[in-house]
CSV table of C-alpha atoms in Angstrom, one decimal:
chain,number,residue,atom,x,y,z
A,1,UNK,CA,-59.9,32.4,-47.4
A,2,UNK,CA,-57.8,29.4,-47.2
A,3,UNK,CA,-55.1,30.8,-49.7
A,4,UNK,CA,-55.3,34.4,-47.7
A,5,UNK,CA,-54.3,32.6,-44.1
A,6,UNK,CA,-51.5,30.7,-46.3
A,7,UNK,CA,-50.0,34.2,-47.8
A,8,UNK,CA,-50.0,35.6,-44.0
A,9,UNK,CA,-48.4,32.9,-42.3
A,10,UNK,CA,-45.9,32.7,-45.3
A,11,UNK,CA,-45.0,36.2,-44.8
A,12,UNK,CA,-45.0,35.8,-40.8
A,13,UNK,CA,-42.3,32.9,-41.4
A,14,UNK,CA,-40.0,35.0,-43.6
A,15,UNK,CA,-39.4,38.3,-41.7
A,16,UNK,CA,-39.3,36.3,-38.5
A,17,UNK,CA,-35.4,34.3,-38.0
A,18,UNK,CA,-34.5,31.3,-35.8
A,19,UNK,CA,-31.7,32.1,-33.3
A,20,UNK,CA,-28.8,30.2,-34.1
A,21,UNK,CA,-27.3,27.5,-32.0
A,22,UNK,CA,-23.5,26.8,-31.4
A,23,UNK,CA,-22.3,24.0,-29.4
A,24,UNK,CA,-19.3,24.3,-27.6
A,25,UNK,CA,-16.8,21.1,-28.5
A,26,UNK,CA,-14.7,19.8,-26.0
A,27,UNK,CA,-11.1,19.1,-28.3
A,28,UNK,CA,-10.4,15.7,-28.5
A,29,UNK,CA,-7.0,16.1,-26.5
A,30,UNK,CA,-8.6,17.7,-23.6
A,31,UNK,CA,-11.1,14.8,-23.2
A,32,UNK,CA,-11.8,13.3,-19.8
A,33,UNK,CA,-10.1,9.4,-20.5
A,34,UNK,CA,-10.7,6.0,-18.0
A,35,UNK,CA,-7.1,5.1,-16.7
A,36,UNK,CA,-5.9,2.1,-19.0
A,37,UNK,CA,-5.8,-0.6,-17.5
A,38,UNK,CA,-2.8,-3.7,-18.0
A,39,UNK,CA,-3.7,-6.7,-20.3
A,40,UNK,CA,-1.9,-9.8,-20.2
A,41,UNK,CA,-3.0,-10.6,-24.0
A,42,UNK,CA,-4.2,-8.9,-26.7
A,43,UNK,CA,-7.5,-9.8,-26.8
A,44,UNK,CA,-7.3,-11.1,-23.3
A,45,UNK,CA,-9.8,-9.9,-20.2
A,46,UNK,CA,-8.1,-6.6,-18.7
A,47,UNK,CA,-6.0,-7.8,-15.2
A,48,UNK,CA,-7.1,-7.5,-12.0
A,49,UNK,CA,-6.7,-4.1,-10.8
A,50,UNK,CA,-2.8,-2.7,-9.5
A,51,UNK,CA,-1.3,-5.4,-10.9
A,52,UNK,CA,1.5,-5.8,-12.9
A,53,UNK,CA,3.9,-7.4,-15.5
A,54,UNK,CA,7.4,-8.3,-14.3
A,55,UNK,CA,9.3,-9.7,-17.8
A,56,UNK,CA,12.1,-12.5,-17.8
A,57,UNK,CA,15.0,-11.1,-16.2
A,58,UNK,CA,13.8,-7.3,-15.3
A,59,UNK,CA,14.6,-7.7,-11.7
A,60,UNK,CA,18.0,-9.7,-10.2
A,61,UNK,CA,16.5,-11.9,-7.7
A,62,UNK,CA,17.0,-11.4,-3.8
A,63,UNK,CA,18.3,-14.0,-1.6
A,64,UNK,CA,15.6,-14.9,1.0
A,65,UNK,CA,17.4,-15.2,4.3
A,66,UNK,CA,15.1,-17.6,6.3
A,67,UNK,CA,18.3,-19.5,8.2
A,68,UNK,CA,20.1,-16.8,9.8
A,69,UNK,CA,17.3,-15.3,11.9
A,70,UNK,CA,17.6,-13.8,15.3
A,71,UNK,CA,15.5,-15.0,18.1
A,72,UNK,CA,12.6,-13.6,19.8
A,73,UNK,CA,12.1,-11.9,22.9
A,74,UNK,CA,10.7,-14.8,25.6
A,75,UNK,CA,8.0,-14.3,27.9
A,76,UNK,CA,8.2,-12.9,31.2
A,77,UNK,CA,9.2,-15.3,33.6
A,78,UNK,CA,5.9,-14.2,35.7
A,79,UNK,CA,2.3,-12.4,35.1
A,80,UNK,CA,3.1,-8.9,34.4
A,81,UNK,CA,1.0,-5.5,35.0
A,82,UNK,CA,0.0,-5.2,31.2
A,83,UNK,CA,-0.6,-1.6,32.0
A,84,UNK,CA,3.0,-1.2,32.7
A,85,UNK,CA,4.1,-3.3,29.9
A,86,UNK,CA,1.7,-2.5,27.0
A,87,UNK,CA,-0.1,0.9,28.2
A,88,UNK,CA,-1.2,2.7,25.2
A,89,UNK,CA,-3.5,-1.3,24.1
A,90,UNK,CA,-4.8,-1.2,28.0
A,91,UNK,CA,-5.9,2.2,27.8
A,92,UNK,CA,-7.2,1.8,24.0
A,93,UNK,CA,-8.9,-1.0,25.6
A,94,UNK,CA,-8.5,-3.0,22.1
A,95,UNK,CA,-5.6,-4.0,20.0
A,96,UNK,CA,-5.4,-3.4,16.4
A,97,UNK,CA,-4.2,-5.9,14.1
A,98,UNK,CA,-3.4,-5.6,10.5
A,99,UNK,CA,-4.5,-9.1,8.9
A,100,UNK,CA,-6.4,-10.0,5.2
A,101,UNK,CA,-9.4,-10.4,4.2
A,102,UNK,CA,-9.2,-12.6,1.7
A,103,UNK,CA,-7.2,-15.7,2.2
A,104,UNK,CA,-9.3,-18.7,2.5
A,105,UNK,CA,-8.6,-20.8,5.8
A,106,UNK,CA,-5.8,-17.9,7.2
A,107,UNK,CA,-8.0,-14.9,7.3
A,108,UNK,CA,-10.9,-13.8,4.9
A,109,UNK,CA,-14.7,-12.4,5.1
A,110,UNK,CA,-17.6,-14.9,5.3
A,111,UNK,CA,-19.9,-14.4,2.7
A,112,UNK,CA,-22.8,-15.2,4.1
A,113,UNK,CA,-21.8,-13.6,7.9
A,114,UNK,CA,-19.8,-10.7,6.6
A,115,UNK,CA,-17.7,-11.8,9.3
A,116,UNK,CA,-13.6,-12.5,9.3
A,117,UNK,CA,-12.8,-16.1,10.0
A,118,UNK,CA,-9.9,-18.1,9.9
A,119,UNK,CA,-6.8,-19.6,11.4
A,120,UNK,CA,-5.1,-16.2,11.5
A,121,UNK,CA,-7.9,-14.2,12.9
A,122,UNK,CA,-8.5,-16.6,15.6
A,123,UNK,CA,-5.1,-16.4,16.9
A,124,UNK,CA,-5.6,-12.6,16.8
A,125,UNK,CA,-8.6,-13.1,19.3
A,126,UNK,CA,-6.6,-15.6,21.7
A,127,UNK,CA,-4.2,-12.7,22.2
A,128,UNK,CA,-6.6,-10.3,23.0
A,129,UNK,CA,-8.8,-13.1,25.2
A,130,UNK,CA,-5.0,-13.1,27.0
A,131,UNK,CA,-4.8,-9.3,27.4
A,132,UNK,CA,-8.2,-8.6,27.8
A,133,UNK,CA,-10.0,-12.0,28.6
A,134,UNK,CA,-12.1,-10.9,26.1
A,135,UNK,CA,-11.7,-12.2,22.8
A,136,UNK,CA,-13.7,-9.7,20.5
A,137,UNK,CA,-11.5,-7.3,21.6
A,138,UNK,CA,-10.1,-6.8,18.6
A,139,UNK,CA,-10.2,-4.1,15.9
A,140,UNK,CA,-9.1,-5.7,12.5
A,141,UNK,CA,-7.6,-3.5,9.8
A,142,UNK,CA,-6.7,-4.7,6.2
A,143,UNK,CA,-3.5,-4.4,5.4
A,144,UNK,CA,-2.3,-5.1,1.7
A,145,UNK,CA,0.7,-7.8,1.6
A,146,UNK,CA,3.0,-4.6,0.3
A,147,UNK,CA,2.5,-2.8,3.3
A,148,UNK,CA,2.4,-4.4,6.3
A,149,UNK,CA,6.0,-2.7,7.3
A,150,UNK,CA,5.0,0.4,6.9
A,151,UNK,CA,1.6,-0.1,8.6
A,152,UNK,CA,3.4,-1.3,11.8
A,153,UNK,CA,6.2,1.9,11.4
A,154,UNK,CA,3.3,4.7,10.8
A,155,UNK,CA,1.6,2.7,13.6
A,156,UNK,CA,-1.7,2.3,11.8
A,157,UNK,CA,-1.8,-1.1,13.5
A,158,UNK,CA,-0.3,-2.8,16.9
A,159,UNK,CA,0.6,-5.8,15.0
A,160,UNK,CA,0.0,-7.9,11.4
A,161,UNK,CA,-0.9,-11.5,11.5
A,162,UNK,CA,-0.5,-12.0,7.7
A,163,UNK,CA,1.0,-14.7,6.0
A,164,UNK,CA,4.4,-12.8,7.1
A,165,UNK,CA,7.0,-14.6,6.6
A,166,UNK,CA,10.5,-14.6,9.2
A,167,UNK,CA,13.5,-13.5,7.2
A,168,UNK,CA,17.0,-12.0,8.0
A,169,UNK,CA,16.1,-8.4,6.4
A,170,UNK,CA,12.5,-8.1,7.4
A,171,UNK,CA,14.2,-8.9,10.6
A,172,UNK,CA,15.7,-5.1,10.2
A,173,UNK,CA,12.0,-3.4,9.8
A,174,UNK,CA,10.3,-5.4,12.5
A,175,UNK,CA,9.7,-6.8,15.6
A,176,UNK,CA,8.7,-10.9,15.3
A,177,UNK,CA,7.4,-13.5,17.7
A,178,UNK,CA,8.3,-16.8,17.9
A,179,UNK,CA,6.5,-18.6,14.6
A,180,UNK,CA,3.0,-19.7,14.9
A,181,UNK,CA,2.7,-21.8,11.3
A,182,UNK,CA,5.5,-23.5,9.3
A,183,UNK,CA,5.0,-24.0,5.6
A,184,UNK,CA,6.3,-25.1,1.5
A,185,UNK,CA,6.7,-23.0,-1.1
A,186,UNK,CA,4.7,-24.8,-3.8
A,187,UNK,CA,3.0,-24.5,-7.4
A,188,UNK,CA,-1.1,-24.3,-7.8
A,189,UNK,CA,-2.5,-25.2,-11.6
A,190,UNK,CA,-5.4,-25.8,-13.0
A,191,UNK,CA,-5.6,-29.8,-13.0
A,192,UNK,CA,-6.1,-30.2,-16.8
A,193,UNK,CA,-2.5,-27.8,-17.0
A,194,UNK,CA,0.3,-30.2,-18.3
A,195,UNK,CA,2.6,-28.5,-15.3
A,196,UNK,CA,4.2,-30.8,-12.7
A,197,UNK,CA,6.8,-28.4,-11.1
A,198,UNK,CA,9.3,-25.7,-11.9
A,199,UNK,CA,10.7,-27.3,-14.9
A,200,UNK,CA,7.9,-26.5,-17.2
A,201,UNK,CA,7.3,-22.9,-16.0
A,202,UNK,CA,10.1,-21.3,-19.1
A,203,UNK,CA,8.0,-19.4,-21.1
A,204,UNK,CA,4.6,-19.4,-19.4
A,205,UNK,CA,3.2,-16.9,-16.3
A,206,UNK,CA,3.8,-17.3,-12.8
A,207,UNK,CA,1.2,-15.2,-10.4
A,208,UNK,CA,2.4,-13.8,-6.8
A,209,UNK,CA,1.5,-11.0,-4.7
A,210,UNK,CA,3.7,-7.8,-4.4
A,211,UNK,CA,5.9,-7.4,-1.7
A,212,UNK,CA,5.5,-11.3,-0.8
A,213,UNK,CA,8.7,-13.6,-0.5
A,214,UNK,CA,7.0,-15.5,-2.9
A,215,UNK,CA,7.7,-12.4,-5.6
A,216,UNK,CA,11.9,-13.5,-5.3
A,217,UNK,CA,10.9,-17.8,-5.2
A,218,UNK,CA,9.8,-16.6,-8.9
A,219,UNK,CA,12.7,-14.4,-9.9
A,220,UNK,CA,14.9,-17.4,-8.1
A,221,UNK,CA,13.1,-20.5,-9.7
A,222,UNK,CA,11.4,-19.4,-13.0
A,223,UNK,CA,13.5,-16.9,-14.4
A,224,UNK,CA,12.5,-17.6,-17.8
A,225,UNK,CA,9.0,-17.1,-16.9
A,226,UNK,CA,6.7,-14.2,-17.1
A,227,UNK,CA,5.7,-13.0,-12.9
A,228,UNK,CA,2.3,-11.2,-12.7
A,229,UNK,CA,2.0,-9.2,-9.7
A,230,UNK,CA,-1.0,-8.7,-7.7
A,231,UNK,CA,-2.3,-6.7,-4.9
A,232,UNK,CA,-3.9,-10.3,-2.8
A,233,UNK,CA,-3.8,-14.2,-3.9
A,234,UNK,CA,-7.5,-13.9,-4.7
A,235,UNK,CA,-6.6,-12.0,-7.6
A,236,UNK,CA,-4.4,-14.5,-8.7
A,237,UNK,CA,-7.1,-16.9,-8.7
A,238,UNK,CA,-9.1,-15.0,-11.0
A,239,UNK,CA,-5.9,-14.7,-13.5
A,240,UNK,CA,-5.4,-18.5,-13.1
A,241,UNK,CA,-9.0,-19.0,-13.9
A,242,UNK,CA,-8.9,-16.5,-16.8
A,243,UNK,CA,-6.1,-18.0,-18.4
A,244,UNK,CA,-3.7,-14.7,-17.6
A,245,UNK,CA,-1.3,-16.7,-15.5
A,246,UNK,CA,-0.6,-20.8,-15.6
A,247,UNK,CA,0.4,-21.1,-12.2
A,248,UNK,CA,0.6,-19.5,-8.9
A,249,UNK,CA,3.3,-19.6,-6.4
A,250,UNK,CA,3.2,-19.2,-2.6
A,251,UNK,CA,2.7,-21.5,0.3
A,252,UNK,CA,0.8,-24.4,1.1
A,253,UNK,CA,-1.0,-23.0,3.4
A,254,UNK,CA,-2.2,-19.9,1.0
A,255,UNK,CA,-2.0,-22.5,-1.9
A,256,UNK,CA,-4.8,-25.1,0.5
A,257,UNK,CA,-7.3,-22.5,0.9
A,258,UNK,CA,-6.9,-21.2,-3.2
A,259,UNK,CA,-7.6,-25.0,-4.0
A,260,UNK,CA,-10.4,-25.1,-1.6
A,261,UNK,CA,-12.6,-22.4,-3.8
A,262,UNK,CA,-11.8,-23.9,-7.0
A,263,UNK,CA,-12.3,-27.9,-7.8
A,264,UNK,CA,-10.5,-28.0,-10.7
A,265,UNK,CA,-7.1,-26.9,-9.0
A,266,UNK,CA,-4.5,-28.6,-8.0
A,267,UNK,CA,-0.9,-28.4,-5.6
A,268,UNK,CA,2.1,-29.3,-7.6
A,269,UNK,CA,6.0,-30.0,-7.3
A,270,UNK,CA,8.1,-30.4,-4.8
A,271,UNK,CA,8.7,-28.0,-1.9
A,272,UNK,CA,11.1,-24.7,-3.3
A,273,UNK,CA,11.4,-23.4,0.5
A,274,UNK,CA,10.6,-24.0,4.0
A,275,UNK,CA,9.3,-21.1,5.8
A,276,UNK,CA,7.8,-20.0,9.2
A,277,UNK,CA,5.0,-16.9,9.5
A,278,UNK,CA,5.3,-14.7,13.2
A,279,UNK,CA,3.2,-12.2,14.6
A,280,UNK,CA,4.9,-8.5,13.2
A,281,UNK,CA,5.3,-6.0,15.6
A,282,UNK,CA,7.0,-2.2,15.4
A,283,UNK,CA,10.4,-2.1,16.7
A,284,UNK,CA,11.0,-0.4,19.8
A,285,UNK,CA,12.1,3.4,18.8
A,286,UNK,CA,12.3,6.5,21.6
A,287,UNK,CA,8.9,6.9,21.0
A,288,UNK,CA,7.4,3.6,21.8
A,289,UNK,CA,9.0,0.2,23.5
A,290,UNK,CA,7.6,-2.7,21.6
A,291,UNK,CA,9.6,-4.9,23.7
A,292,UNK,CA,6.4,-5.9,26.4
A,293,UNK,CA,4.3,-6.2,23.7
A,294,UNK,CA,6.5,-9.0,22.0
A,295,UNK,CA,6.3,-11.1,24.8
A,296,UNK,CA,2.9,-10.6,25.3
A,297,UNK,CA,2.8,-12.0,22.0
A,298,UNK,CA,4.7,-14.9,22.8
A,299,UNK,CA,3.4,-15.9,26.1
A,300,UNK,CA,-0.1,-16.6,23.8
A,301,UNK,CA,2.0,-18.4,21.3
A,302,UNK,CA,3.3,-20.9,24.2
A,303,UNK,CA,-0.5,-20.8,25.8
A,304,UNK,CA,-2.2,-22.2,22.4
A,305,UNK,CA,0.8,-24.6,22.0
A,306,UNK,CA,0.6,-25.9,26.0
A,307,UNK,CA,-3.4,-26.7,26.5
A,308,UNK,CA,-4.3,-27.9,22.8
A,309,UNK,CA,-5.4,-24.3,21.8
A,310,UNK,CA,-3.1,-25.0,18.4
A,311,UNK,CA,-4.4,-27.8,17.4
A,312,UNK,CA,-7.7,-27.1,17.7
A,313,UNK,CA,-7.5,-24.3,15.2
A,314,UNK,CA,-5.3,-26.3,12.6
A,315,UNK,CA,-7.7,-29.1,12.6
A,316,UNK,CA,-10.8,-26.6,11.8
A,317,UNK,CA,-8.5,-24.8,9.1
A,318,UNK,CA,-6.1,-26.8,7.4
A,319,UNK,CA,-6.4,-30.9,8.7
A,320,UNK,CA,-8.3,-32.0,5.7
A,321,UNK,CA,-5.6,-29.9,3.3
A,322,UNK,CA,-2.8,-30.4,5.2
A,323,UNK,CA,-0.3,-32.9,7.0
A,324,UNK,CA,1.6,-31.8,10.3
A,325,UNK,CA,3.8,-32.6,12.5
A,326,UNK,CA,2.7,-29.5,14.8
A,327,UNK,CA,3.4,-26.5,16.3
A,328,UNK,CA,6.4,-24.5,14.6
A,329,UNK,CA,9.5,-24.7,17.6
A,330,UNK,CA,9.9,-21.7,20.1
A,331,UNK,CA,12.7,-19.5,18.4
A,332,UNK,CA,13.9,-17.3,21.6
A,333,UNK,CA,17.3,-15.2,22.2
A,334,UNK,CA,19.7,-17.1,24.3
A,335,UNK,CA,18.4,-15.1,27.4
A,336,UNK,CA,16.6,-15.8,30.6
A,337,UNK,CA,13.4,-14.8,31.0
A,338,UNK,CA,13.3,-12.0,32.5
A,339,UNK,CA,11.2,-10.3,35.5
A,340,UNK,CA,8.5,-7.9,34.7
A,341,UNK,CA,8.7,-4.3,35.2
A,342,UNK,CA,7.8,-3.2,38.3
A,343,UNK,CA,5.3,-0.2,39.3
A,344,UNK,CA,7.6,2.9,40.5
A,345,UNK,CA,7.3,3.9,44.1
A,346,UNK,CA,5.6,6.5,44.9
A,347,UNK,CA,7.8,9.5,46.8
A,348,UNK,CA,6.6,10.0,50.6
């Protein structure tokens, strides 16, 4: 019986046929592939993401123009009608500001809070507390260090309070206020790094952001070195810590709260530049006046200075990083204040 059901299912098997399966191959050329990604060594970690590789020599340096600046607008010489002189913030009923989110001390996101903090952001609220008398009246943006320009001419933003520093041919792109933080151009290295200044950067890496003045310093004073561009300064701590870059260059005040996330960091050399950082504003154009905003601006600037405001702020930010001798001086136009604008009269 057993050898009959064998002979059946034998037969069964052989006039029966499996179907036959083809898989569809996608060529190898036509292949989905992850975007490569840049790698300072060859068996180095990949680099932070949108940065890049400048060699010795690719770009002729830029002279930074910090000397020959023009003024800013002053204040008006009384209280104006904001609503005459800044009408599209009053009737927003916030301003926008374009600032970071990630430089300790200036402007970056409490961990634990999820909230922005520093000395940056806090200026940003005492010009809303003047417009507003509301300090949280603020909407913050984040604006890369590469486009805070064109943030302020697509008028994403009402103004960037971002490490921005005052030169001659920014000057041509935007509106500035008078400064509100002075500052050195300096080096940050690990503290085990044999590096004491400029004169031992030939041949090694030198980390900035894009679009910063720092990004010429480096073409300027290490022109035999390597320059890794980054989209923020965070990202060059990260290639410091990595090994992927053997210093960083910027100023003290970015350098101060770099050091203050990493122990084993340190500030070297002597000062490459002295600087000033301004509130950014659009220049005026046919299709918006910029002008009342400006002094707005300013008349904060000489508030914080007046009633201690200033020093308050530096003292929670930078005291125990930095020295000063205070508040930047008032850089106007040789004009007289002028009156504000008046409300039109109404015909009878």
């Amino acid at each position: 019986m057993r050898r009959l059901l064998a002979l059946l299912l034998v037969g069964t098997l052989a006039g029966c046929s499996l179907p036959t399966l083809e898989f569809q191959r996608t060529p190898t050329d036509e292949r989905p592939t992850a975007p490569q990604r840049p790698v300072a060594h060859a068996y180095g970690p990949p680099l932070p993401a949108g940065s890049a590789v400048e060699e010795p020599g690719a770009e002729e340096p830029r002279e930074i123009n910090t000397w020959d600046i023009e003024g800013s607008l002053r204040p008006y010489a009384s209280e104006p009608d904001l609503h005459l002189t800044i009408p599209h913030i009053m009737e927003r009923g916030r301003i926008i500001v374009g600032v970071d989110q990630s430089q300790n001390l200036l402007s970056f996101r409490d961990s634990v809070t999820g909230e922005l903090e520093g000395f940056e952001v806090d200026l940003a609220r005492e010009i809303a507390r003047d417009i507003f008398g509301d300090p949280e009246l603020v909407d913050f943006r984040f604006v890369e260090s590469a486009n805070r320009a064109s943030a302020l001419e697509n008028h994403e933003v009402d103004i960037i309070i971002r490490t921005m520093t005052v030169t001659r041919t920014r000057q041509q792109e935007v509106a500035f206020s008078s400064p509100y933080l002075t500052t050195d151009s300096r080096l940050l290295v690990m503290s085990n790094s044999a590096i004491t200044g400029v004169a031992q950067l030939p041949g090694r890496t030198v980390c900035v952001t894009d679009g910063s003045t720092a990004l010429e310093k480096a073409r300027i004073h290490a022109p035999q070195s390597r320059i890794l561009k980054t989209r923020s300064w965070a990202d060059c701590l990260v290639a410091l810590q990595q090994s992927q870059a053997d210093a960083i260059l910027s100023d003290d005040p970015i350098l101060s709260g770099i050091a203050a996330q990493d122990p084993y960091t340190e500030i070297v050399g002597e000062s490459l530049a002295a600087e000033s950082y301004a509130v950014a504003a659009a220049r005026s154009d046919e299709h918006l006046n910029t002008d009342g905003l400006v002094r707005q601006v300013n008349a904060t600037i000489e508030r914080v200075r007046a009633d201690g405001t200033w020093w308050r702020l530096y003292d929670r930010w930078f005291a125990v990083y930095l020295a000063t001798s205070g508040p930047p001086p008032l850089m106007y136009r040789p004009e007289d204040a002028p009156q504000p604008p008046a409300p039109e009269e109404e015909a009878p």
